[in-house]
Tab-separated table of C-alpha atoms in Angstrom:
chain	number	residue	atom	x	y	z
A	29	UNK	CA	-50.298	3.882	-24.031
A	30	UNK	CA	-51.844	6.929	-22.549
A	31	UNK	CA	-50.146	10.419	-22.587
A	32	UNK	CA	-49.826	10.330	-18.847
A	33	UNK	CA	-47.554	6.959	-19.093
A	34	UNK	CA	-45.621	8.085	-21.827
A	35	UNK	CA	-44.575	11.255	-19.923
A	36	UNK	CA	-43.628	9.117	-17.061
A	37	UNK	CA	-41.194	7.328	-18.872
A	38	UNK	CA	-39.352	10.639	-19.874
A	39	UNK	CA	-36.359	11.555	-18.159
A	40	UNK	CA	-36.407	15.074	-17.230
A	41	UNK	CA	-33.063	14.781	-15.333
A	42	UNK	CA	-31.128	12.541	-17.530
A	43	UNK	CA	-30.131	14.681	-20.307
A	44	UNK	CA	-26.700	15.981	-21.200
A	45	UNK	CA	-23.826	14.341	-19.853
A	46	UNK	CA	-21.730	17.337	-19.495
A	47	UNK	CA	-23.590	18.972	-16.558
A	48	UNK	CA	-21.706	18.632	-13.439
A	49	UNK	CA	-23.979	20.764	-11.147
A	50	UNK	CA	-23.958	19.814	-7.607
A	51	UNK	CA	-26.524	17.267	-6.623
A	52	UNK	CA	-26.290	15.955	-3.069
A	53	UNK	CA	-29.217	14.387	-1.266
A	54	UNK	CA	-29.028	17.378	1.393
A	55	UNK	CA	-28.930	20.041	-1.209
A	56	UNK	CA	-31.812	22.052	-2.524
A	57	UNK	CA	-33.267	21.587	-6.023
A	58	UNK	CA	-32.012	24.417	-8.378
A	59	UNK	CA	-34.477	26.900	-9.893
A	60	UNK	CA	-36.519	25.391	-12.554
A	61	UNK	CA	-36.419	21.784	-11.181
A	62	UNK	CA	-39.360	21.930	-8.845
A	63	UNK	CA	-42.721	19.767	-9.471
A	64	UNK	CA	-44.155	22.685	-11.333
A	65	UNK	CA	-41.570	22.416	-14.139
A	66	UNK	CA	-42.843	21.987	-17.613
A	67	UNK	CA	-41.331	18.716	-17.735
A	68	UNK	CA	-43.634	17.071	-15.219
A	69	UNK	CA	-46.762	15.195	-16.368
A	70	UNK	CA	-49.872	17.315	-16.333
A	71	UNK	CA	-52.502	14.777	-16.800
A	72	UNK	CA	-53.335	14.335	-13.251
A	73	UNK	CA	-55.144	17.391	-11.815
A	74	UNK	CA	-55.632	16.431	-8.325
A	75	UNK	CA	-54.338	19.422	-6.130
A	76	UNK	CA	-52.275	17.069	-4.170
A	77	UNK	CA	-50.545	15.200	-6.727
A	78	UNK	CA	-46.759	15.156	-6.685
A	79	UNK	CA	-44.604	12.805	-8.519
A	80	UNK	CA	-41.577	13.204	-6.182
A	81	UNK	CA	-43.775	11.898	-3.278
A	82	UNK	CA	-43.510	8.353	-2.462
A	83	UNK	CA	-46.726	6.556	-3.282
A	84	UNK	CA	-48.495	5.205	-0.114
A	85	UNK	CA	-47.784	1.522	0.097
A	86	UNK	CA	-49.027	-0.926	2.965
A	87	UNK	CA	-45.727	-2.665	3.633
A	88	UNK	CA	-47.623	-5.738	4.890
A	89	UNK	CA	-48.940	-6.251	1.326
A	90	UNK	CA	-45.344	-6.471	-0.089
A	91	UNK	CA	-42.542	-8.894	-0.107
A	92	UNK	CA	-39.417	-7.981	1.507
A	93	UNK	CA	-37.467	-5.439	-0.090
A	94	UNK	CA	-34.605	-6.199	-2.518
A	95	UNK	CA	-31.042	-5.497	-1.505
A	96	UNK	CA	-30.763	-2.301	-3.644
A	97	UNK	CA	-33.999	-0.719	-1.995
A	98	UNK	CA	-32.575	-1.686	1.423
A	99	UNK	CA	-29.144	-0.155	0.683
A	100	UNK	CA	-30.820	2.884	-0.413
A	101	UNK	CA	-32.562	2.953	2.950
A	102	UNK	CA	-29.446	2.460	4.639
A	103	UNK	CA	-27.544	5.287	2.865
A	104	UNK	CA	-30.747	7.491	3.568
A	105	UNK	CA	-30.426	6.904	7.271
A	106	UNK	CA	-26.591	7.736	7.274
A	107	UNK	CA	-26.298	10.374	4.630
A	108	UNK	CA	-29.497	12.410	5.338
A	109	UNK	CA	-30.465	11.438	8.914
A	110	UNK	CA	-26.895	11.464	10.385
A	111	UNK	CA	-27.441	7.907	11.748
A	112	UNK	CA	-24.205	5.903	12.493
A	113	UNK	CA	-23.588	3.009	9.966
A	114	UNK	CA	-23.595	0.424	12.727
A	115	UNK	CA	-27.004	1.594	14.076
A	116	UNK	CA	-28.376	1.853	10.572
A	117	UNK	CA	-27.266	-1.585	9.835
A	118	UNK	CA	-28.937	-2.957	12.790
A	119	UNK	CA	-32.172	-1.547	11.708
A	120	UNK	CA	-31.994	-2.165	7.955
A	121	UNK	CA	-30.746	-5.634	8.118
A	122	UNK	CA	-33.687	-6.648	10.209
A	123	UNK	CA	-35.729	-6.405	7.324
A	124	UNK	CA	-33.458	-8.129	4.923
A	125	UNK	CA	-34.005	-11.721	3.944
A	126	UNK	CA	-31.072	-13.626	5.605
A	127	UNK	CA	-29.364	-14.417	2.029
A	128	UNK	CA	-29.208	-10.805	1.314
A	129	UNK	CA	-27.748	-9.240	4.585
A	130	UNK	CA	-24.137	-9.700	3.516
A	131	UNK	CA	-24.909	-8.021	0.093
A	132	UNK	CA	-26.756	-5.121	1.612
A	133	UNK	CA	-23.986	-4.529	4.117
A	134	UNK	CA	-21.321	-4.933	1.239
A	135	UNK	CA	-23.193	-2.453	-0.893
A	136	UNK	CA	-23.604	0.177	1.910
A	137	UNK	CA	-20.002	0.249	2.777
A	138	UNK	CA	-18.709	0.303	-0.755
A	139	UNK	CA	-21.053	3.279	-1.663
A	140	UNK	CA	-19.887	5.170	1.451
A	141	UNK	CA	-16.188	4.357	0.684
A	142	UNK	CA	-16.457	5.746	-3.057
A	143	UNK	CA	-19.287	8.288	-2.097
A	144	UNK	CA	-17.639	11.520	-3.342
A	145	UNK	CA	-16.405	10.016	-6.664
A	146	UNK	CA	-19.972	8.236	-7.161
A	147	UNK	CA	-21.759	11.570	-6.545
A	148	UNK	CA	-19.373	13.531	-9.076
A	149	UNK	CA	-20.489	10.651	-11.629
A	150	UNK	CA	-24.035	10.729	-10.759
A	151	UNK	CA	-24.036	14.443	-11.012
A	152	UNK	CA	-22.277	14.471	-14.547
A	153	UNK	CA	-25.104	12.156	-15.845
A	154	UNK	CA	-28.026	14.448	-14.715
A	155	UNK	CA	-29.348	17.442	-16.530
A	156	UNK	CA	-30.388	19.025	-13.274
A	157	UNK	CA	-30.394	18.009	-9.471
A	158	UNK	CA	-32.878	15.671	-7.932
A	159	UNK	CA	-34.974	17.324	-5.388
A	160	UNK	CA	-33.993	17.188	-1.866
A	161	UNK	CA	-37.501	15.420	-1.083
A	162	UNK	CA	-36.556	12.536	-3.340
A	163	UNK	CA	-33.088	12.080	-1.666
A	164	UNK	CA	-33.506	8.247	-1.565
A	165	UNK	CA	-33.641	8.448	-5.480
A	166	UNK	CA	-30.435	10.221	-5.489
A	167	UNK	CA	-28.931	7.416	-3.287
A	168	UNK	CA	-30.345	4.706	-5.078
A	169	UNK	CA	-28.602	6.122	-8.236
A	170	UNK	CA	-25.309	5.694	-6.168
A	171	UNK	CA	-26.079	2.184	-5.427
A	172	UNK	CA	-26.721	1.323	-9.033
A	173	UNK	CA	-23.480	3.197	-10.092
A	174	UNK	CA	-21.464	1.296	-7.768
A	175	UNK	CA	-22.975	-2.078	-8.852
A	176	UNK	CA	-22.119	-1.105	-12.387
A	177	UNK	CA	-18.703	0.031	-11.544
A	178	UNK	CA	-17.751	-2.908	-9.406
A	179	UNK	CA	-20.204	-5.867	-9.397
A	180	UNK	CA	-19.073	-9.019	-11.463
A	181	UNK	CA	-22.334	-9.309	-13.436
A	182	UNK	CA	-24.047	-7.680	-16.441
A	183	UNK	CA	-24.765	-4.096	-16.261
A	184	UNK	CA	-28.121	-4.462	-17.476
A	185	UNK	CA	-29.021	-6.574	-14.393
A	186	UNK	CA	-27.814	-3.860	-12.106
A	187	UNK	CA	-29.798	-1.506	-14.010
A	188	UNK	CA	-33.144	-3.519	-13.823
A	189	UNK	CA	-32.386	-4.141	-10.061
A	190	UNK	CA	-32.293	-0.407	-9.460
A	191	UNK	CA	-35.282	0.412	-11.514
A	192	UNK	CA	-37.350	-2.353	-9.454
A	193	UNK	CA	-36.098	-0.947	-6.201
A	194	UNK	CA	-37.661	2.577	-7.026
A	195	UNK	CA	-41.126	0.758	-7.367
A	196	UNK	CA	-40.614	-1.038	-4.027
A	197	UNK	CA	-39.590	2.317	-2.231
A	198	UNK	CA	-42.828	3.811	-3.633
A	199	UNK	CA	-41.091	6.199	-6.275
A	200	UNK	CA	-42.598	4.631	-9.608
A	201	UNK	CA	-42.083	8.123	-11.330
A	202	UNK	CA	-38.324	7.397	-10.987
A	203	UNK	CA	-38.037	4.343	-13.122
A	204	UNK	CA	-37.240	6.190	-16.205
A	205	UNK	CA	-34.699	8.411	-14.592
A	206	UNK	CA	-32.925	5.366	-13.328
A	207	UNK	CA	-33.061	3.329	-16.440
A	208	UNK	CA	-31.820	6.354	-18.604
A	209	UNK	CA	-29.163	7.530	-16.207
A	210	UNK	CA	-27.736	3.851	-15.330
A	211	UNK	CA	-27.700	2.820	-18.950
A	212	UNK	CA	-25.612	5.696	-20.075
A	213	UNK	CA	-23.424	5.040	-17.266
A	214	UNK	CA	-23.016	1.426	-18.483
A	215	UNK	CA	-22.064	2.559	-21.788
A	216	UNK	CA	-19.271	4.720	-20.386
A	217	UNK	CA	-17.751	1.643	-18.808
A	218	UNK	CA	-18.102	-0.507	-21.811
A	219	UNK	CA	-16.632	2.128	-24.054
A	220	UNK	CA	-13.598	2.818	-21.650
A	221	UNK	CA	-14.736	6.041	-20.736
A	222	UNK	CA	-13.287	7.273	-17.218
A	223	UNK	CA	-16.376	8.358	-15.234
A	224	UNK	CA	-14.403	10.330	-13.037
A	225	UNK	CA	-12.320	12.289	-15.363
A	226	UNK	CA	-12.722	16.143	-14.429
A	227	UNK	CA	-13.573	15.281	-10.863
A	228	UNK	CA	-12.041	17.652	-8.080
A	229	UNK	CA	-8.985	16.259	-6.656
A	230	UNK	CA	-10.961	15.595	-3.405
A	231	UNK	CA	-13.722	13.908	-5.192
A	232	UNK	CA	-11.334	11.640	-7.193
A	233	UNK	CA	-9.610	10.791	-3.885
A	234	UNK	CA	-12.975	9.667	-2.516
A	235	UNK	CA	-12.720	12.371	0.301
A	236	UNK	CA	-14.937	15.146	1.550
A	237	UNK	CA	-13.267	18.624	0.338
A	238	UNK	CA	-12.593	19.833	3.972
A	239	UNK	CA	-10.879	16.702	4.963
A	240	UNK	CA	-8.852	16.496	1.705
A	241	UNK	CA	-7.662	20.131	2.483
A	242	UNK	CA	-6.790	19.264	5.733
A	243	UNK	CA	-4.689	16.301	4.672
A	244	UNK	CA	-3.000	18.379	1.926
A	245	UNK	CA	-2.052	20.953	4.547
A	246	UNK	CA	-0.412	18.329	6.464
A	247	UNK	CA	1.121	15.990	4.119
A	248	UNK	CA	0.779	17.560	0.538
A	249	UNK	CA	-1.514	17.011	-2.377
A	250	UNK	CA	0.229	13.887	-3.927
A	251	UNK	CA	0.281	12.110	-0.411
A	252	UNK	CA	-3.413	13.288	0.283
A	253	UNK	CA	-4.602	11.801	-2.915
A	254	UNK	CA	-2.855	8.284	-1.935
A	255	UNK	CA	-4.256	8.496	1.479
A	256	UNK	CA	-7.833	8.820	0.069
A	257	UNK	CA	-7.352	6.118	-2.370
A	258	UNK	CA	-5.959	3.730	0.562
A	259	UNK	CA	-9.035	4.792	2.633
A	260	UNK	CA	-11.401	3.599	0.001
A	261	UNK	CA	-10.060	0.301	-0.245
A	262	UNK	CA	-11.365	-2.984	1.541
A	263	UNK	CA	-9.573	-3.518	4.751
A	264	UNK	CA	-8.329	-6.919	5.735
A	265	UNK	CA	-9.380	-9.027	8.634
A	266	UNK	CA	-6.601	-9.109	10.922
A	267	UNK	CA	-5.884	-11.567	13.689
A	268	UNK	CA	-4.036	-11.398	17.090
A	269	UNK	CA	-2.927	-14.643	18.050
A	270	UNK	CA	-2.051	-15.413	21.800
A	271	UNK	CA	0.121	-18.357	21.275
A	272	UNK	CA	2.659	-19.100	18.565
A	273	UNK	CA	1.629	-17.514	15.359
A	274	UNK	CA	3.114	-20.125	13.120
A	275	UNK	CA	1.230	-23.050	15.150
A	276	UNK	CA	-2.133	-21.132	14.739
A	277	UNK	CA	-1.429	-20.567	11.010
A	278	UNK	CA	-0.833	-24.420	10.325
A	279	UNK	CA	-4.185	-25.145	12.282
A	280	UNK	CA	-5.733	-22.633	9.901
A	281	UNK	CA	-4.272	-24.317	6.844
A	282	UNK	CA	-5.557	-27.604	7.904
A	283	UNK	CA	-8.921	-26.051	8.099
A	284	UNK	CA	-8.466	-24.643	4.619
A	285	UNK	CA	-8.540	-21.133	5.865
A	286	UNK	CA	-6.033	-18.990	4.125
A	287	UNK	CA	-3.914	-16.293	6.103
A	288	UNK	CA	-0.662	-14.449	5.845
A	289	UNK	CA	1.482	-12.952	8.605
A	290	UNK	CA	1.455	-9.306	9.229
A	291	UNK	CA	4.342	-7.252	8.177
A	292	UNK	CA	5.342	-5.732	11.478
A	293	UNK	CA	3.393	-7.368	14.264
A	294	UNK	CA	4.814	-11.068	15.466
A	295	UNK	CA	1.181	-11.765	16.501
A	296	UNK	CA	-0.844	-10.796	13.727
A	297	UNK	CA	-2.407	-12.785	10.663
A	298	UNK	CA	-4.385	-11.382	7.999
A	299	UNK	CA	-7.097	-13.705	6.588
A	300	UNK	CA	-7.350	-13.968	2.683
A	301	UNK	CA	-11.203	-14.205	3.038
A	302	UNK	CA	-12.942	-12.586	5.822
A	303	UNK	CA	-15.099	-15.091	7.924
A	304	UNK	CA	-17.444	-15.316	10.950
A	305	UNK	CA	-15.340	-15.201	14.082
A	306	UNK	CA	-17.204	-18.286	15.307
A	307	UNK	CA	-15.500	-20.379	12.690
A	308	UNK	CA	-12.001	-19.339	13.934
A	309	UNK	CA	-10.618	-22.020	16.247
A	310	UNK	CA	-9.899	-20.746	19.755
A	311	UNK	CA	-11.941	-17.533	19.384
A	312	UNK	CA	-14.510	-18.416	21.944
A	313	UNK	CA	-11.731	-19.300	24.596
A	314	UNK	CA	-9.832	-15.990	23.940
A	315	UNK	CA	-6.922	-17.677	21.905
A	316	UNK	CA	-7.236	-15.230	19.079
A	317	UNK	CA	-9.003	-11.832	18.528
A	318	UNK	CA	-9.768	-9.675	15.585
A	319	UNK	CA	-7.594	-6.603	16.032
A	320	UNK	CA	-5.610	-4.310	13.446
A	321	UNK	CA	-2.137	-4.833	12.986
A	322	UNK	CA	-1.315	-1.342	14.290
A	323	UNK	CA	-3.488	-1.631	17.295
A	324	UNK	CA	-1.372	-4.577	18.227
A	325	UNK	CA	1.828	-2.606	18.614
A	326	UNK	CA	0.381	-0.951	22.057
A	327	UNK	CA	1.409	-3.902	24.054
A	328	UNK	CA	5.330	-3.606	23.104
A	329	UNK	CA	5.197	0.145	23.386
A	330	UNK	CA	3.976	-0.222	27.135
A	331	UNK	CA	6.696	-2.231	28.192
A	332	UNK	CA	4.732	-4.106	30.542
A	333	UNK	CA	6.282	-6.042	33.477
A	334	UNK	CA	4.896	-8.334	36.276
A	335	UNK	CA	3.377	-6.316	39.230
A	336	UNK	CA	2.951	-3.098	37.456
A	337	UNK	CA	-0.236	-0.894	37.990
A	338	UNK	CA	-1.521	-0.081	34.527
A	339	UNK	CA	-4.348	2.200	33.405
A	340	UNK	CA	-6.131	1.570	30.164
A	341	UNK	CA	-7.904	5.096	29.691
A	342	UNK	CA	-10.782	5.254	27.112
A	343	UNK	CA	-10.687	1.491	27.182
A	344	UNK	CA	-13.702	0.405	25.399
A	345	UNK	CA	-14.335	-1.947	23.491
A	346	UNK	CA	-11.677	-3.548	25.286
A	347	UNK	CA	-9.247	-5.081	22.653
A	348	UNK	CA	-6.362	-3.441	23.916
A	349	UNK	CA	-7.074	-4.134	27.528
A	350	UNK	CA	-7.361	-7.754	26.701
A	351	UNK	CA	-4.114	-7.922	24.846
A	352	UNK	CA	-2.284	-6.259	27.705
A	353	UNK	CA	-3.397	-8.898	30.236
A	354	UNK	CA	-2.795	-11.752	27.744
A	355	UNK	CA	0.783	-10.315	27.261
A	356	UNK	CA	1.415	-9.949	30.859
A	357	UNK	CA	-1.185	-11.600	33.246
A	358	UNK	CA	0.637	-10.547	36.324
A	359	UNK	CA	0.038	-6.824	35.591
A	360	UNK	CA	-2.868	-5.172	37.806
A	361	UNK	CA	-4.949	-3.324	35.008
A	362	UNK	CA	-7.763	-0.736	35.575
A	363	UNK	CA	-9.738	-0.084	32.584
A	364	UNK	CA	-11.778	3.177	32.548
A	365	UNK	CA	-14.490	4.357	29.900
A	366	UNK	CA	-16.905	7.037	29.877
A	367	UNK	CA	-19.731	4.861	28.203
A	368	UNK	CA	-21.658	2.259	30.207
A	369	UNK	CA	-22.882	0.477	27.026
A	370	UNK	CA	-19.208	0.307	25.724
A	371	UNK	CA	-17.872	-0.873	29.069
A	372	UNK	CA	-20.071	-3.820	28.717
A	373	UNK	CA	-18.157	-4.751	25.595
A	374	UNK	CA	-14.975	-4.515	27.758
A	375	UNK	CA	-16.260	-7.002	30.165
A	376	UNK	CA	-17.368	-9.295	27.362
A	377	UNK	CA	-13.808	-9.285	25.598
A	378	UNK	CA	-12.216	-9.837	29.159
A	379	UNK	CA	-14.561	-12.899	29.941
A	380	UNK	CA	-13.868	-14.378	26.538
A	381	UNK	CA	-10.134	-14.182	27.163
A	382	UNK	CA	-10.707	-15.453	30.989
A	383	UNK	CA	-8.586	-12.452	32.504
A	384	UNK	CA	-9.574	-9.871	34.961
A	385	UNK	CA	-9.459	-6.061	35.170
A	386	UNK	CA	-10.839	-3.546	37.428
A	387	UNK	CA	-13.624	-1.713	35.372
A	388	UNK	CA	-14.524	1.884	35.926
A	389	UNK	CA	-17.192	3.734	34.230
A	390	UNK	CA	-15.839	7.373	34.414
A	391	UNK	CA	-14.329	10.419	32.554
A	392	UNK	CA	-10.777	10.001	31.629
A	393	UNK	CA	-10.529	13.824	31.800
A	394	UNK	CA	-11.979	13.982	35.190
A	395	UNK	CA	-9.905	11.204	37.266
A	396	UNK	CA	-10.833	13.061	40.593
A	397	UNK	CA	-14.129	11.352	40.282
A	398	UNK	CA	-12.771	7.780	40.345
A	399	UNK	CA	-8.973	7.640	41.061
A	400	UNK	CA	-8.176	6.068	44.103
A	401	UNK	CA	-4.810	7.913	44.647
A	402	UNK	CA	-2.466	4.928	43.766
A	403	UNK	CA	-0.051	6.192	41.011
A	404	UNK	CA	0.351	4.044	37.761
A	405	UNK	CA	3.453	2.677	36.292
A	406	UNK	CA	1.895	2.568	32.913
A	407	UNK	CA	-0.908	4.556	31.081
A	408	UNK	CA	-2.496	3.900	27.816
A	409	UNK	CA	-4.119	7.256	26.857
A	410	UNK	CA	-5.965	5.932	23.531
A	411	UNK	CA	-7.978	9.033	23.215
A	412	UNK	CA	-11.232	10.005	21.337
A	413	UNK	CA	-10.091	11.414	17.818
A	414	UNK	CA	-11.380	11.963	14.278
A	415	UNK	CA	-10.753	8.367	13.447
A	416	UNK	CA	-9.591	9.438	9.964
A	417	UNK	CA	-7.087	6.577	9.799
A	418	UNK	CA	-9.821	3.917	9.868
A	419	UNK	CA	-12.281	5.384	7.438
A	420	UNK	CA	-12.281	2.317	5.335
A	421	UNK	CA	-13.583	0.198	8.327
A	422	UNK	CA	-16.044	3.115	9.204
A	423	UNK	CA	-16.803	4.906	6.033
A	424	UNK	CA	-19.789	6.687	7.597
A	425	UNK	CA	-17.122	8.834	9.448
A	426	UNK	CA	-16.886	11.038	6.144
A	427	UNK	CA	-20.429	11.647	6.291
A	428	UNK	CA	-20.922	12.359	9.872
A	429	UNK	CA	-17.601	14.056	10.993
A	430	UNK	CA	-17.510	17.825	10.304
A	431	UNK	CA	-14.523	20.115	10.268
A	432	UNK	CA	-15.878	22.060	13.182
A	433	UNK	CA	-15.494	18.860	15.397
A	434	UNK	CA	-11.700	18.901	15.199
A	435	UNK	CA	-11.022	21.771	17.666
A	436	UNK	CA	-13.303	20.131	20.179
A	437	UNK	CA	-11.359	16.744	19.720
A	438	UNK	CA	-8.073	18.526	19.981
A	439	UNK	CA	-9.164	20.345	23.152
A	440	UNK	CA	-10.448	17.049	24.644
A	441	UNK	CA	-7.339	15.036	23.913
A	442	UNK	CA	-5.122	17.811	25.689
A	443	UNK	CA	-7.605	17.791	28.622
A	444	UNK	CA	-7.193	14.004	28.990
A	445	UNK	CA	-3.495	14.066	28.506
A	446	UNK	CA	-3.016	16.678	31.310
A	447	UNK	CA	-5.257	14.909	33.635
A	448	UNK	CA	-3.864	11.488	33.217
A	449	UNK	CA	-0.373	12.769	33.430
A	450	UNK	CA	-0.960	13.461	37.039
A	451	UNK	CA	-1.868	9.863	37.715
A	452	UNK	CA	1.672	8.569	36.513
A	453	UNK	CA	4.460	7.785	38.668
A	454	UNK	CA	7.921	9.338	38.369
A	455	UNK	CA	9.807	7.164	35.851
A	456	UNK	CA	6.498	5.831	34.553
A	457	UNK	CA	5.575	5.656	30.930
A	458	UNK	CA	2.241	6.965	29.120
A	459	UNK	CA	1.532	5.968	25.606
A	460	UNK	CA	-0.586	8.416	23.655
A	461	UNK	CA	-2.514	6.637	20.821
A	462	UNK	CA	-4.856	7.936	18.138
A	463	UNK	CA	-6.454	6.438	14.942
A	464	UNK	CA	-6.060	9.834	13.351
A	465	UNK	CA	-3.908	10.763	10.211
A	466	UNK	CA	-4.168	14.550	11.047
A	467	UNK	CA	-1.175	16.229	12.359
A	468	UNK	CA	-3.108	18.468	14.970
A	469	UNK	CA	-4.405	15.288	16.643
A	470	UNK	CA	-1.033	13.781	16.612
A	471	UNK	CA	2.485	15.290	16.433
A	472	UNK	CA	1.327	18.932	16.946
A	473	UNK	CA	-0.651	17.542	20.061
A	474	UNK	CA	2.425	16.137	21.555
A	475	UNK	CA	4.661	19.187	20.823
A	476	UNK	CA	1.979	21.263	22.758
A	477	UNK	CA	1.912	18.807	25.806
A	478	UNK	CA	5.554	18.890	26.015
A	479	UNK	CA	5.677	22.746	25.991
A	480	UNK	CA	3.155	22.490	29.031
A	481	UNK	CA	4.996	19.810	31.073
A	482	UNK	CA	8.775	20.196	31.776
A	483	UNK	CA	8.821	16.836	33.325
A	484	UNK	CA	7.809	14.914	30.219
A	485	UNK	CA	9.841	13.578	27.285
A	486	UNK	CA	8.982	11.636	24.373
A	487	UNK	CA	10.953	8.650	23.964
A	488	UNK	CA	12.190	7.381	20.507
A	489	UNK	CA	10.919	4.070	19.308
A	490	UNK	CA	13.358	1.290	18.048
A	491	UNK	CA	10.647	0.033	15.461
A	492	UNK	CA	10.539	-0.249	11.635
A	493	UNK	CA	7.027	0.931	11.201
A	494	UNK	CA	5.645	4.276	10.511
A	495	UNK	CA	7.560	7.747	10.014
A	496	UNK	CA	9.324	9.695	12.695
A	497	UNK	CA	7.689	12.919	13.590
A	498	UNK	CA	9.850	15.647	15.120
A	499	UNK	CA	10.276	19.223	15.490
A	500	UNK	CA	13.514	21.297	16.182
A	501	UNK	CA	15.300	18.000	16.709
A	502	UNK	CA	12.852	16.904	19.353
A	503	UNK	CA	11.388	13.505	18.838
A	504	UNK	CA	7.439	13.589	18.948
A	505	UNK	CA	6.088	10.129	17.755
A	506	UNK	CA	5.559	8.077	14.959
A	507	UNK	CA	2.745	8.369	12.382
A	508	UNK	CA	1.343	5.514	10.460
A	509	UNK	CA	-0.702	5.589	7.342
A	510	UNK	CA	-3.184	3.211	6.241
A	511	UNK	CA	-1.829	0.478	3.955
A	512	UNK	CA	-3.918	-1.351	1.266
A	513	UNK	CA	-4.200	-4.963	2.357
A	514	UNK	CA	-2.373	-3.759	5.534
A	515	UNK	CA	-2.711	-1.926	8.778
A	516	UNK	CA	-4.960	1.099	9.397
A	517	UNK	CA	-3.758	4.790	9.861
A	518	UNK	CA	-2.403	5.344	13.601
A	519	UNK	CA	-0.150	7.765	15.532
A	520	UNK	CA	1.780	6.735	18.756
A	521	UNK	CA	3.918	8.487	21.176
A	522	UNK	CA	5.506	7.341	24.030
A	523	UNK	CA	5.861	9.730	27.078
A	524	UNK	CA	8.373	9.142	30.154
A	525	UNK	CA	8.026	11.080	33.326
A	526	UNK	CA	11.067	12.453	34.786
């Protein structure tokens, strides 16, 4: 074995386990961790040699990448490049073997759900940060740690898979690092060591520091921690049944598909095991849809009746529009959304359910551009929000959302509320909805709206879900928090116009 290969097997980062210096893919390497460090191999004297730079590889000469390598690429797109998880999945899964696509998606979701805690664990195992230009190796370490933590297989297999993935990605220099760090992690698990002991409360709760602090300000530290854990769980696949739920449940049982009734919605069923929607009886005919339990409550809150003129503002992708029409086919529904592509999803949903709505591509905050002047009896204002209540379904929110986004969202919500209020008939009802668990988007938003509009009042809700929000004896709405194996986080307010 040459001196060069010996040095390549050394682990310049994987030393003491008591170091906890920050090591995020976006961060800069600390002083002393550059390629000129004495820990680097010196045998290659070429001026352009850099062990942190990927080896040039012709992808046409390689087999398809392993699930671990593809998951690292997926995370790189989201964490470093700021691509949405949906968009990144579309790109990465096209490169995967069909048998591996489900695994790549599952690993990507789980790493993002537990990202903050995994970063803490990784950094506690490193002697110094990995350079930013080797971000994919830092992310591959997270993949390996998640496989060791959560996979039902021998830890050595997870270690070997991550090491092989480094070679596939053109980073052979990192094989020693991955092997040393992941084997140390595996020993911790075998010895019963808590890898997250000493983590900050935010990291332990699997939340970015800014979001954890915002939740603490709203709900206190204990609840903020519980919310973080709930948002890191795997959400159920929930169905909304058009007909008799019990009859449909029996139909699923006859097909050996396990499902349990939802706790509050009389239309909902939680599947014990998620499955392809095409296997669901009646899905293609619109007799069943995938919709979170909390989203199903909107139909009841609207109190729909035949002949009503109804507006579904910010309607894409159309799940609630379809639910309205299936609940009350004799209502006249107009669906508005600002995004042309997403409006196509609304049309697809309506066609599947064989119902009709008037579709308008327009800005809910600027109705003067599309409104025909006919007032509405009912309006659903399902406004753009931080989506903090559905992070477990969209864990990239934690990486893509920034604290400076919140004031912009709150202002946008207020503008939409004010604009839509002018379209509502006297005696009409508007339901304000978000999938947020931040008070400033919810109860605080409604309190401000009521101060601006003397002809509005928030109606109490005769429901047994959520927590009542009020100030100075004035009812504002109900806050719903995410529940493991249950519904997502939502807020609802029912506003009546005098």
